[in-house]
Short mmCIF file of C-alpha atoms in Angstrom, two decimals:
data_model
loop_
_atom_site.label_atom_id
_atom_site.label_comp_id
_atom_site.label_asym_id
_atom_site.label_seq_id
_atom_site.Cartn_x
_atom_site.Cartn_y
_atom_site.Cartn_z
CA MET K 1 211.94 -71.67 201.44
CA ASP K 2 212.86 -75.25 202.29
CA SER K 3 209.97 -76.74 204.29
CA ALA K 4 212.46 -78.14 206.78
CA LEU K 5 213.56 -74.60 207.56
CA ALA K 6 210.06 -73.12 207.74
CA PRO K 7 208.79 -71.62 211.01
CA ALA K 8 207.24 -74.08 213.45
CA ASN K 9 203.68 -73.06 212.65
CA ALA K 10 204.16 -72.01 209.01
CA GLU K 11 201.20 -73.22 206.98
CA ASP K 12 201.83 -75.13 203.79
CA THR K 13 200.32 -73.40 200.76
CA ALA K 14 200.57 -76.24 198.26
CA PRO K 15 197.55 -76.09 195.94
CA LEU K 16 194.40 -77.91 197.00
CA SER K 17 192.16 -78.79 194.08
CA VAL K 18 188.42 -78.71 194.76
CA ALA K 19 185.19 -78.75 192.79
CA VAL K 20 182.57 -76.31 194.06
CA TRP K 21 178.77 -76.00 193.80
CA ARG K 22 176.21 -73.52 195.07
CA ASP K 23 173.88 -76.06 196.69
CA TYR K 24 173.99 -79.10 198.97
CA ASP K 25 171.58 -81.24 196.96
CA GLU K 26 173.07 -83.35 194.18
CA ALA K 27 170.09 -82.84 191.88
CA ALA K 28 170.17 -79.09 192.41
CA CYS K 29 173.91 -79.07 191.72
CA ALA K 30 173.21 -80.49 188.24
CA LEU K 31 171.15 -77.44 187.26
CA PRO K 32 172.67 -74.70 185.08
CA GLY K 33 174.66 -72.11 186.99
CA MET K 34 175.10 -74.19 190.14
CA PHE K 35 178.63 -75.39 189.42
CA LEU K 36 181.19 -72.79 190.42
CA GLY K 37 184.06 -74.65 188.81
CA ASP K 38 187.24 -76.47 189.68
CA ILE K 39 189.27 -74.20 191.92
CA SER K 40 192.89 -74.38 193.05
CA LEU K 41 193.30 -73.11 196.60
CA THR K 42 196.77 -71.66 197.13
CA GLY K 43 196.33 -69.32 200.09
CA PRO K 44 196.06 -69.98 203.83
CA VAL K 45 193.17 -72.32 204.60
CA ALA K 46 191.30 -69.83 206.80
CA GLU K 47 191.31 -67.28 203.97
CA GLU K 48 190.39 -69.86 201.34
CA SER K 49 187.50 -71.13 203.45
CA ASP K 50 186.20 -67.57 203.71
CA ARG K 51 186.62 -67.10 199.97
CA LEU K 52 184.70 -70.27 199.14
CA TRP K 53 181.85 -69.25 201.43
CA GLU K 54 181.67 -65.78 199.93
CA LEU K 55 181.61 -67.30 196.43
CA GLY K 56 178.49 -69.16 197.48
CA ALA K 57 180.02 -72.60 197.94
CA ARG K 58 177.73 -75.00 199.78
CA ARG K 59 179.16 -78.26 198.40
CA VAL K 60 182.90 -78.81 197.99
CA ALA K 61 184.65 -81.95 196.72
CA LEU K 62 188.35 -82.53 197.33
CA ALA K 63 190.14 -83.97 194.32
CA GLU K 64 192.65 -86.01 196.35
CA ALA K 65 192.17 -88.30 199.33
CA VAL K 66 193.40 -87.26 202.77
CA ASP K 67 195.99 -89.94 203.47
CA LEU K 68 197.24 -90.21 207.05
CA THR K 69 199.71 -92.90 206.00
CA GLU K 70 201.77 -90.31 204.12
CA THR K 71 202.92 -88.02 206.92
CA GLY K 72 206.42 -89.30 207.59
CA ASP K 73 208.26 -86.17 206.50
CA LEU K 74 207.45 -82.56 207.24
CA ALA K 75 206.34 -81.65 203.71
CA ALA K 76 203.91 -84.58 203.53
CA ALA K 77 202.58 -83.86 207.01
CA ARG K 78 201.93 -80.23 206.09
CA ARG K 79 199.98 -81.23 202.98
CA THR K 80 197.82 -83.59 205.02
CA VAL K 81 197.25 -80.97 207.71
CA ARG K 82 196.25 -78.48 205.02
CA ALA K 83 193.59 -80.80 203.63
CA LEU K 84 192.26 -81.73 207.08
CA SER K 85 192.11 -78.06 208.03
CA LEU K 86 190.00 -77.30 204.98
CA VAL K 87 187.58 -80.12 205.82
CA ARG K 88 187.38 -78.88 209.42
CA ASP K 89 186.86 -75.23 208.56
CA LEU K 90 184.21 -75.97 205.93
CA THR K 91 182.42 -78.35 208.30
CA ALA K 92 182.26 -75.51 210.81
CA ARG K 93 180.34 -73.49 208.19
CA ALA K 94 177.96 -76.40 207.53
CA VAL K 95 179.33 -76.79 204.01
CA LEU K 96 178.87 -80.28 202.57
CA VAL K 97 182.38 -81.65 202.02
CA GLU K 98 183.03 -84.65 199.81
CA TRP K 99 186.35 -86.23 200.69
CA ASP K 100 188.06 -89.60 201.12
CA LEU K 101 190.05 -90.64 204.18
CA HIS K 102 192.84 -93.18 204.53
CA LEU K 103 193.77 -93.90 208.14
CA ASP K 104 197.09 -95.54 208.91
CA PRO K 105 196.60 -99.22 209.84
CA ALA K 106 200.15 -99.25 211.20
CA ARG K 107 199.13 -96.68 213.79
CA PRO K 108 195.54 -97.60 214.77
CA GLN K 109 193.38 -94.50 215.13
CA ASP K 110 189.83 -94.44 216.47
CA PRO K 111 187.75 -92.86 213.67
CA ARG K 112 185.71 -91.09 216.35
CA VAL K 113 188.61 -88.66 216.79
CA LEU K 114 187.55 -87.11 213.47
CA SER K 115 183.83 -87.86 213.72
CA HIS K 116 182.91 -84.19 214.23
CA LEU K 117 184.01 -83.56 210.63
CA GLN K 118 181.75 -84.02 207.64
CA PRO K 119 181.71 -87.80 207.04
CA PRO K 120 183.98 -88.86 204.18
CA ARG K 121 182.73 -90.59 201.04
CA THR K 122 185.05 -93.51 201.68
CA LEU K 123 187.06 -94.66 204.68
CA HIS K 124 190.07 -96.96 204.59
CA GLY K 125 192.56 -98.27 207.12
CA THR K 126 190.37 -99.69 209.89
CA PRO K 127 189.48 -103.38 210.44
CA ASP K 128 185.79 -102.70 209.74
CA ALA K 129 185.81 -99.57 207.62
CA ASP K 130 182.26 -99.96 206.26
CA SER K 131 180.78 -100.23 209.75
CA ASP K 132 182.94 -97.37 211.05
CA LEU K 133 181.84 -95.14 208.18
CA ALA K 134 178.15 -95.99 208.71
CA THR K 135 178.50 -95.12 212.42
CA TRP K 136 180.19 -91.84 211.49
CA ARG K 137 177.44 -90.90 209.03
CA ASN K 138 174.59 -91.86 211.34
CA GLY K 139 176.04 -89.98 214.30
CA HIS K 140 177.26 -86.80 212.64
CA TYR K 141 175.90 -83.36 213.49
CA LEU K 142 177.28 -79.84 213.59
CA GLY K 143 178.76 -78.87 216.94
CA LYS K 144 180.02 -82.30 217.96
CA CYS K 145 183.48 -81.05 218.94
CA LEU K 146 184.01 -77.31 219.02
CA TRP K 147 185.81 -74.61 220.91
CA ARG K 148 184.83 -71.05 221.68
CA ASN K 149 186.62 -68.09 223.15
CA GLY K 150 185.49 -66.21 226.23
CA PRO K 151 186.85 -63.23 228.18
CA GLY K 152 190.01 -64.59 229.76
CA PHE K 153 189.30 -68.26 229.00
CA PHE K 154 188.39 -70.67 226.24
CA GLN K 155 186.20 -73.74 226.31
CA ILE K 156 186.03 -77.00 224.38
CA ARG K 157 182.75 -78.92 224.17
CA ASP K 158 183.20 -82.47 222.94
CA ARG K 159 180.52 -85.08 222.22
CA ARG K 160 182.50 -87.38 219.92
CA TRP K 161 182.18 -90.25 222.40
CA GLY K 162 178.48 -89.68 223.08
CA ASN K 163 178.44 -87.87 226.40
CA LEU K 164 179.32 -84.19 226.73
CA GLN K 165 182.86 -83.52 227.88
CA ARG K 166 183.61 -79.89 228.65
CA PHE K 167 187.07 -78.42 229.19
CA THR K 168 187.75 -74.86 230.25
CA ALA K 169 191.22 -73.29 230.38
CA ASP K 170 192.33 -69.85 231.44
CA GLU K 171 196.11 -70.27 231.19
CA PRO K 172 197.34 -67.81 228.52
CA HIS K 173 199.89 -70.23 227.09
CA TYR K 174 197.16 -72.83 226.49
CA ARG K 175 195.27 -70.33 224.36
CA THR K 176 198.49 -69.45 222.53
CA ALA K 177 199.06 -73.16 221.92
CA VAL K 178 195.64 -73.44 220.24
CA ASP K 179 196.55 -70.65 217.83
CA ALA K 180 199.81 -72.40 216.97
CA LEU K 181 198.18 -75.81 216.53
CA ALA K 182 195.19 -74.61 214.48
CA TYR K 183 196.91 -75.16 211.13
CA GLY K 184 199.67 -77.46 212.29
CA ALA K 185 202.76 -76.87 214.40
CA LEU K 186 205.90 -78.80 215.14
CA ALA K 187 205.04 -80.77 218.25
CA GLU K 188 208.32 -79.77 219.87
CA SER K 189 207.43 -76.09 219.53
CA VAL K 190 204.24 -76.32 221.64
CA PRO K 191 204.42 -76.01 225.45
CA ARG K 192 204.70 -79.56 226.73
CA ASP K 193 201.99 -79.34 229.41
CA ALA K 194 199.44 -77.94 226.95
CA LEU K 195 200.31 -80.48 224.25
CA ASP K 196 200.16 -83.39 226.70
CA ASP K 197 196.78 -82.31 228.07
CA PHE K 198 195.33 -81.79 224.59
CA THR K 199 196.73 -85.13 223.43
CA ASP K 200 195.29 -86.98 226.41
CA GLU K 201 191.83 -85.67 225.50
CA ASN K 202 192.18 -86.43 221.77
CA LEU K 203 192.07 -82.72 220.95
CA VAL K 204 195.22 -82.83 218.82
CA LEU K 205 196.19 -85.29 216.12
CA ARG K 206 199.85 -86.21 215.67
CA LEU K 207 200.83 -86.35 212.00
CA GLY K 208 204.51 -87.11 211.62
CA PRO K 209 206.43 -84.22 213.22
CA LEU K 210 203.32 -82.04 213.38
CA ALA K 211 200.50 -81.69 215.86
CA TRP K 212 197.14 -80.43 214.57
CA TRP K 213 194.19 -78.93 216.46
CA VAL K 214 191.13 -81.13 216.00
CA PRO K 215 188.09 -79.06 217.20
CA TYR K 216 186.61 -76.39 215.00
CA ARG K 217 185.63 -72.91 216.05
CA VAL K 218 182.02 -72.98 215.02
CA SER K 219 180.94 -70.40 212.44
CA ARG K 220 177.24 -71.23 212.13
CA TRP K 221 174.94 -72.28 214.99
CA THR K 222 172.23 -74.81 214.19
CA GLN K 223 170.36 -73.81 217.36
CA GLU K 224 170.70 -71.31 220.17
CA ALA K 225 174.31 -71.04 221.34
CA MET K 226 173.37 -71.84 224.94
CA ALA K 227 171.97 -75.21 223.81
CA ILE K 228 175.28 -76.13 222.19
#
């Protein structure tokens, strides 16, 4: 199917090439039997993230950089969203992700928008990329920007800017919008009030014609859920 004719929230399934190990530690990864191989991910990201975890993946390296400068057309935007979604979903499982990020200097983006994700190996496209990357690494922890579902509502807890910001919504179409945005949706297909509110709070990232849901739905708690 032509990507231009794909449904608004159809997920791109272009292959993502990754190298996978059984352990977080670099020295441990060099031991026999720790390397799980170079794997091509061709299914939906949620399913592939589950598959990697079940294989025993605890360290995953993306072969190609995530380049936010290449999102002008729908196909390119979908590829970028696919890679970002993998980084997000693996971060939520506390998997160590090795990746490289190119922000778009033509459209200045505060790196803190993505600072809840596993810090990249390299960062490009900001006036002081080395300092921004050091800040990202020093301030990263699991649970920095997450959402969770409750009975009749959902809640976002966001600490990317230091202080806790908490948002609770019980409007059904807001929850539906999250499902649509999770792996990228045409911005025009999302209810305008929900998209505007999410955008104002830096909870969605605009990538060409797509909007993408930034928070992860946490899969592993590092401490008691009530403390998060």
